mmCIF file of C-alpha atoms in Angstrom:
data_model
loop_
_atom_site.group_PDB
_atom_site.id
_atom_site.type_symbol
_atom_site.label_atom_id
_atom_site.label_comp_id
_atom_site.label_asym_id
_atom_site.label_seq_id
_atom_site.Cartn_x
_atom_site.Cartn_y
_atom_site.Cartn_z
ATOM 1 C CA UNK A 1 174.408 167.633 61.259
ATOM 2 C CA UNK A 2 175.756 170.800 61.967
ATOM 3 C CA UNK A 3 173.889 174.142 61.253
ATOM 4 C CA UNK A 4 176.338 176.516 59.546
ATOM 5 C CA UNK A 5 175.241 180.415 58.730
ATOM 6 C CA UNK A 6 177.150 181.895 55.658
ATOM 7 C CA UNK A 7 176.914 185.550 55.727
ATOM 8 C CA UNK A 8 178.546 186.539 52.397
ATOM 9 C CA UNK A 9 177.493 189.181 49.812
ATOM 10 C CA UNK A 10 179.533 187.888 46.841
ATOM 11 C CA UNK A 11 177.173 185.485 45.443
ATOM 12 C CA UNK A 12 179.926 183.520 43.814
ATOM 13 C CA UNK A 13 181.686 182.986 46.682
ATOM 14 C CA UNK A 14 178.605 181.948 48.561
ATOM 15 C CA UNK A 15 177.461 179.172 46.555
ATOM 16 C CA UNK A 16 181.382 177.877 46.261
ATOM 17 C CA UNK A 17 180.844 177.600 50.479
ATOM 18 C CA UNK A 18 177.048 176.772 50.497
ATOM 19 C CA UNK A 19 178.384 173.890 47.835
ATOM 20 C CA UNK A 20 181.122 172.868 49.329
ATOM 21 C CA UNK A 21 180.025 172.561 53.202
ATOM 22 C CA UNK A 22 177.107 170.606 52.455
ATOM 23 C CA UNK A 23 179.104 167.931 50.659
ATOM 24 C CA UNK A 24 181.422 168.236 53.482
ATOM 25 C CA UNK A 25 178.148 166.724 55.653
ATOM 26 C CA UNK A 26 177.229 170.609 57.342
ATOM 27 C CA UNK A 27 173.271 172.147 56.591
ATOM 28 C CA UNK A 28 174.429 175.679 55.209
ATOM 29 C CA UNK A 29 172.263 178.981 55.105
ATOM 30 C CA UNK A 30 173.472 182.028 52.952
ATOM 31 C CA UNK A 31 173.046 185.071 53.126
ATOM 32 C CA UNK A 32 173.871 188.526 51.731
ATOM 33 C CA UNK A 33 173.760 191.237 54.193
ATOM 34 C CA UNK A 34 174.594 191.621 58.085
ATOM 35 C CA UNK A 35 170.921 192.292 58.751
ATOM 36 C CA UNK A 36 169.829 189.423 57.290
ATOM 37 C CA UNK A 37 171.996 187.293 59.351
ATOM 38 C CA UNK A 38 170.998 188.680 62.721
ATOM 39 C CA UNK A 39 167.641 187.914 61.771
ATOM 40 C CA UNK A 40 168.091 184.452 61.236
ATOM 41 C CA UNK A 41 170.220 184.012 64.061
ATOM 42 C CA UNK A 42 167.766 185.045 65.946
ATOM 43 C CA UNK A 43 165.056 182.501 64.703
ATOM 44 C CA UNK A 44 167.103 179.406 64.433
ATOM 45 C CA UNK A 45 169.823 177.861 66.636
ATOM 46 C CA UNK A 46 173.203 177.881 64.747
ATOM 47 C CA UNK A 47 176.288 175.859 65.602
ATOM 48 C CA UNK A 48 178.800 178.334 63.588
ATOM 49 C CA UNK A 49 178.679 181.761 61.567
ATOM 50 C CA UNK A 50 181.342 181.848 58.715
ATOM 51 C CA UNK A 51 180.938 186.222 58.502
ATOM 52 C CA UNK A 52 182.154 188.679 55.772
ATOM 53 C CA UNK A 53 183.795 191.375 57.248
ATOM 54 C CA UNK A 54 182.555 194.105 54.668
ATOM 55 C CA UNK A 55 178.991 193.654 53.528
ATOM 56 C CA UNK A 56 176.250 196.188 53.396
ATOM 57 C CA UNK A 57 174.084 197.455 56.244
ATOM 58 C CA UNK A 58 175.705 196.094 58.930
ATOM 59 C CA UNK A 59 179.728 194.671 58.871
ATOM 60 C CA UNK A 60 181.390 191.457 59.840
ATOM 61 C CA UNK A 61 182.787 192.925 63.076
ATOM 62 C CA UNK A 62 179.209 194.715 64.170
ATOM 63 C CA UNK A 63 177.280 191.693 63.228
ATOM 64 C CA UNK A 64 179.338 189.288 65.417
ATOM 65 C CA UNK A 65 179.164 191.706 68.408
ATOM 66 C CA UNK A 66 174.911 191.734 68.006
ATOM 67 C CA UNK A 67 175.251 187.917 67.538
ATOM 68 C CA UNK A 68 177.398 187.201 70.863
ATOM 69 C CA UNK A 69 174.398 189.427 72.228
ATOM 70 C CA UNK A 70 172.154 187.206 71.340
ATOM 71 C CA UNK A 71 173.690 183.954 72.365
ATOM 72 C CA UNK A 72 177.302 184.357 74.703
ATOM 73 C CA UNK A 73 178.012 181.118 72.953
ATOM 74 C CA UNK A 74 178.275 181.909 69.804
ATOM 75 C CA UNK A 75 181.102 180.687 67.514
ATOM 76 C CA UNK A 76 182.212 182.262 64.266
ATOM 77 C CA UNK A 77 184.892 182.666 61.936
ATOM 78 C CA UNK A 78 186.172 185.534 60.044
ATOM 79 C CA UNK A 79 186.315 185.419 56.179
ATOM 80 C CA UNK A 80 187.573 188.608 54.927
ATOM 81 C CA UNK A 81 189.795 190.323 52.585
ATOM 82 C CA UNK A 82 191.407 192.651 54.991
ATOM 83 C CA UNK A 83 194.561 190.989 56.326
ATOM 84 C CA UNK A 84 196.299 193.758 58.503
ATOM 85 C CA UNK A 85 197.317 192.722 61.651
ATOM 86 C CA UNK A 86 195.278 195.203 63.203
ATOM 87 C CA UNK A 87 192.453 193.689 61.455
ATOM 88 C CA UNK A 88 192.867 190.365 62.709
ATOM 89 C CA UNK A 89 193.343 191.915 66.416
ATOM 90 C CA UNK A 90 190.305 193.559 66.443
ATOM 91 C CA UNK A 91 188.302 190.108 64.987
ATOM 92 C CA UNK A 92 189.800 188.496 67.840
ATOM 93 C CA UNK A 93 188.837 191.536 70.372
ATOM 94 C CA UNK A 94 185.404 190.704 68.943
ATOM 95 C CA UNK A 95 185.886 186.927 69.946
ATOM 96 C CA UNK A 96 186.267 185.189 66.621
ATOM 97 C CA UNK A 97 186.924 181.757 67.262
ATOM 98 C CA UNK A 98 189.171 181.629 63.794
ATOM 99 C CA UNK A 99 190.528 184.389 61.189
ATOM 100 C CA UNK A 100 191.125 183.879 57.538
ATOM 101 C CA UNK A 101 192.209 186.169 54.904
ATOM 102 C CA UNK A 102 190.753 185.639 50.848
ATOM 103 C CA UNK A 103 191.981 183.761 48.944
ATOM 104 C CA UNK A 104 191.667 181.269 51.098
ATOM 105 C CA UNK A 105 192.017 177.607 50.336
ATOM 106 C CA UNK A 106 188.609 175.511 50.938
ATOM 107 C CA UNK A 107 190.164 172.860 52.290
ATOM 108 C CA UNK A 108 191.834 174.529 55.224
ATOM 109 C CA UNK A 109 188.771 176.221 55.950
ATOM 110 C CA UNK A 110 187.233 173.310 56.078
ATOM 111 C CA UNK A 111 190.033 172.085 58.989
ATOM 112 C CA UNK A 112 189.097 175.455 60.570
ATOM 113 C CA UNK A 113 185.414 174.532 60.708
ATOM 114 C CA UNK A 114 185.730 171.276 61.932
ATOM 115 C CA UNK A 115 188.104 172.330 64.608
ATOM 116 C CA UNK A 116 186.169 175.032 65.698
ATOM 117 C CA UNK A 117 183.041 172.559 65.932
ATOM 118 C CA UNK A 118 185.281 170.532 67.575
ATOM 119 C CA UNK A 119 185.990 172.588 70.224
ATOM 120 C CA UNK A 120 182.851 174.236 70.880
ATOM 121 C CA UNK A 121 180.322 170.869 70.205
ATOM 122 C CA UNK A 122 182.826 168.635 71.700
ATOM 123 C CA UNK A 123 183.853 165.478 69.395
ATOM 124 C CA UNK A 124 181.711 164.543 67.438
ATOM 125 C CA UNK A 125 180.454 160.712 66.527
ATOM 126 C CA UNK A 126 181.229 160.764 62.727
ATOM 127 C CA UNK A 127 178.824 157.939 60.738
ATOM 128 C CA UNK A 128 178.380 155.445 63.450
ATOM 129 C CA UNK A 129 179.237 155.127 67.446
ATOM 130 C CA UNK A 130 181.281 152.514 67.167
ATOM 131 C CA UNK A 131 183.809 152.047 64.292
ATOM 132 C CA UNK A 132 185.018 147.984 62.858
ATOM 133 C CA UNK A 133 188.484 148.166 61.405
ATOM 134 C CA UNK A 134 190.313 144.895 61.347
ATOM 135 C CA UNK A 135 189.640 142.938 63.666
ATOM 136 C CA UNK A 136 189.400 145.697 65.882
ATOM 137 C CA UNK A 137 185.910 148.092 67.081
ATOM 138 C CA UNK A 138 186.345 151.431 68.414
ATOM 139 C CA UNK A 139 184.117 152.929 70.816
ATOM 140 C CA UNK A 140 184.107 156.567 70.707
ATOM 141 C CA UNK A 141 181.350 156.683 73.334
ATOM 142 C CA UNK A 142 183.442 155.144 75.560
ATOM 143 C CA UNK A 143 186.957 155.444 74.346
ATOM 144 C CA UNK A 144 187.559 152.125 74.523
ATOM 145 C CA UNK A 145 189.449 149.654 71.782
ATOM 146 C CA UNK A 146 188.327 145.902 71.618
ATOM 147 C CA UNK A 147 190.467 143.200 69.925
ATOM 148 C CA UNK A 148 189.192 139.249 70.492
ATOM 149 C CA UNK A 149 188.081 140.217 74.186
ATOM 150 C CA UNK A 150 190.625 142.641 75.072
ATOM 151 C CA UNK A 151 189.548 145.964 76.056
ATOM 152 C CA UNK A 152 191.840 148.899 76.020
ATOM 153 C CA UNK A 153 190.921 152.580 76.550
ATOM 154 C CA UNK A 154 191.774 155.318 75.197
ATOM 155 C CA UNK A 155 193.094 158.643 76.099
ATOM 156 C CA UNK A 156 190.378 161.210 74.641
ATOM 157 C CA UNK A 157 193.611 162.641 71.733
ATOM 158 C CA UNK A 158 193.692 159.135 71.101
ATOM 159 C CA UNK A 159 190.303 158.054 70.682
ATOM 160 C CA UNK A 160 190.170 161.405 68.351
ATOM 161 C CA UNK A 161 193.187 160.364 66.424
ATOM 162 C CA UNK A 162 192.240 157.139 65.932
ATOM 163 C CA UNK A 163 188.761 157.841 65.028
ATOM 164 C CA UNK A 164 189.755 160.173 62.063
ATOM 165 C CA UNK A 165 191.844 157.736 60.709
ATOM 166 C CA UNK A 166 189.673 154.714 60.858
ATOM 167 C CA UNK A 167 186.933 157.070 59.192
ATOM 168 C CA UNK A 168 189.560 156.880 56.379
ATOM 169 C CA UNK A 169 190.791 153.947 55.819
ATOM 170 C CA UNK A 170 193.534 153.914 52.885
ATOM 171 C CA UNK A 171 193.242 157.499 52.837
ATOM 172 C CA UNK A 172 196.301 159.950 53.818
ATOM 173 C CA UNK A 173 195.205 161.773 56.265
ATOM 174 C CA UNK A 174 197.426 165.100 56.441
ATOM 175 C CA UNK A 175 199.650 166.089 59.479
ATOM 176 C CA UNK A 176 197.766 169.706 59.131
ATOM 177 C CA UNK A 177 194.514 168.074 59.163
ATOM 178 C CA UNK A 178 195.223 165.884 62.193
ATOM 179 C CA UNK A 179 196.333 168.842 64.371
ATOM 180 C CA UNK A 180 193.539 171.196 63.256
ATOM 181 C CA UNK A 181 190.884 168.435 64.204
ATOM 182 C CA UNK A 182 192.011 167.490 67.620
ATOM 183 C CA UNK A 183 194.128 170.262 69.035
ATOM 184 C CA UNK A 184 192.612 173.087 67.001
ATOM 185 C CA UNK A 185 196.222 174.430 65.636
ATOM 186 C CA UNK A 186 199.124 173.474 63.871
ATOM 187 C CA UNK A 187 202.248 174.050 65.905
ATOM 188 C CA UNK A 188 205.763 172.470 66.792
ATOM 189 C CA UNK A 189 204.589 171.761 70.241
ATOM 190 C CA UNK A 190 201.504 169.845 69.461
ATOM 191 C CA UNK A 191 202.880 168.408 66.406
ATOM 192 C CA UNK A 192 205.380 166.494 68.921
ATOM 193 C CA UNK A 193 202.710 166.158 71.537
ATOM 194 C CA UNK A 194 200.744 163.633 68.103
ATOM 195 C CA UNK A 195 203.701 162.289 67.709
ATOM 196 C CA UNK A 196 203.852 160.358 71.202
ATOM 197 C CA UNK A 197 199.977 159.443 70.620
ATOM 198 C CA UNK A 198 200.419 157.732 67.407
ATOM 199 C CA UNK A 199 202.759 156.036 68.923
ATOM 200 C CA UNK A 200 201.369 155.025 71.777
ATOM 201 C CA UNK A 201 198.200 153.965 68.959
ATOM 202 C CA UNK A 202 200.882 151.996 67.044
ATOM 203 C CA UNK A 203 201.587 149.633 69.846
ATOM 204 C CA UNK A 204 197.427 149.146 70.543
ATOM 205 C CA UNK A 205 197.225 148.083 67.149
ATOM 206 C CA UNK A 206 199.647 146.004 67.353
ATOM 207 C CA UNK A 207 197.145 143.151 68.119
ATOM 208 C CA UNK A 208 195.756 142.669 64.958
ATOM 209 C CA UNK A 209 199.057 142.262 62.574
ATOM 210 C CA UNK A 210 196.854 142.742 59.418
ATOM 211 C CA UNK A 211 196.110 146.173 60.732
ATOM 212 C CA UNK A 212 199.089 148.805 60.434
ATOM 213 C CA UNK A 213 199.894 152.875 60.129
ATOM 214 C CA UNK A 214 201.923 154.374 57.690
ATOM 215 C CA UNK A 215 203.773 157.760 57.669
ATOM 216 C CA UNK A 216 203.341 159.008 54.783
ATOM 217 C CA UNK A 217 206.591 161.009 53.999
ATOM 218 C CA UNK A 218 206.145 164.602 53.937
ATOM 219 C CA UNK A 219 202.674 164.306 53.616
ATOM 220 C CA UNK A 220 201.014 161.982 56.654
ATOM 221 C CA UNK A 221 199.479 159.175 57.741
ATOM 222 C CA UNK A 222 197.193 156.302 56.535
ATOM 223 C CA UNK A 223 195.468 153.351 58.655
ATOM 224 C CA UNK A 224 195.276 150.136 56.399
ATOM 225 C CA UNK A 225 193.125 146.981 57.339
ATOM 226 C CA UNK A 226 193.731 144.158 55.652
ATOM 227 C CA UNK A 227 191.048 141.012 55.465
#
């Protein structure tokens, strides 16, 4: 489970995170005040900082500086209500892995933080190591597809593609979210660069013909598994 520290000093807006990342599956830590956070960050090993730009005592942009001190490896993200695009230049001069203006919606930071993690933790095994779908099991250890003896492997996009939708079966799983999980961004060139790995995942499943994808029109994609 991955450590998360919250450095926020609205304390509405800090339980909405500290809420909604833990049922997301992440171990959260708040708190209010630059300081504070350094401190902690210092005690305890944290996968990702989520950092207020403006909070007392110390700001967003000092804080992550002292932090990347501390530990070269450190990850964070901006959350912050000042959306100029110097602002965002300088977060990135500081070596934010991600920038987001408030409001913000909760479910795209959530894309962010999973991409980020991602990125910087390398994929991680969601629930189990090897995934049963069909009469198909995935395994993410070793990117490999098995049908009735027949072992295929997997490209690591597709292993990742795959694995998020088989982690939702009969769930839409958004274009946006796809993108942001595996290639960290949403952009016309990656967007066609998924396109020619879910195909390429189409004909693999092919195989098991009560197993199929569906585009979703205008919204995404959904792996169903019949009995």
């Amino acid at each position: 489970m991955a450590k998360i520290l919250i450095a926020e000093d609205d304390p509405n807006m800090g339980r909405l995170l500290v809420e909604n990342l833990r049922l997301s599956g992440y171990e959260p830590t708040l708190v209010a005040d630059g300081s504070e956070a350094k401190r902690l960050f210092a005690l305890s090993a944290f996968d990702l900082c989520i950092l207020d730009v403006m909070m007392p005592r110390k700001d967003g942009f000092q804080l992550a500086t002292e932090l990347r001190a501390i530990d070269p490896r450190a990850a964070f993200i901006f959350l912050t209500a000042k959306n100029t695009q110097q602002d965002k230049k300088e977060g990135f001069q500081r070596g934010c892995d991600d920038y987001m203006t408030k409001p913000f919606d909760f479910e795209e930071l959530l894309l962010r933080v999973n991409a980020v993690l991602d990125r910087t933790m390398g994929p991680r095994v969601e629930k189990e190591a090897v995934l049963q779908f069909g009469g198909f099991s995935l395994d993410l250890r070793e990117r490999a597809l098995n049908f009735k003896g027949k072992r295929s492997l997997l490209t690591e996009k597709e292993a990742r593609l795959l694995q998020i939708l088989a982690l939702n079966i009969g769930r839409t799983v958004t274009r946006t979210e796809l993108l942001t999980r595996v290639w960290g961004k949403d952009d016309p060139y990656h967007s066609k660069s998924m396109d020619v790995y879910l195909t390429r995942i189409r004909k693999h499943l092919r195989m098991d013909e009560r197993v199929s994808l569906h585009n979703v029109h205008g919204r995404g994609y959904r792996l169903e598994a019949g009995e």
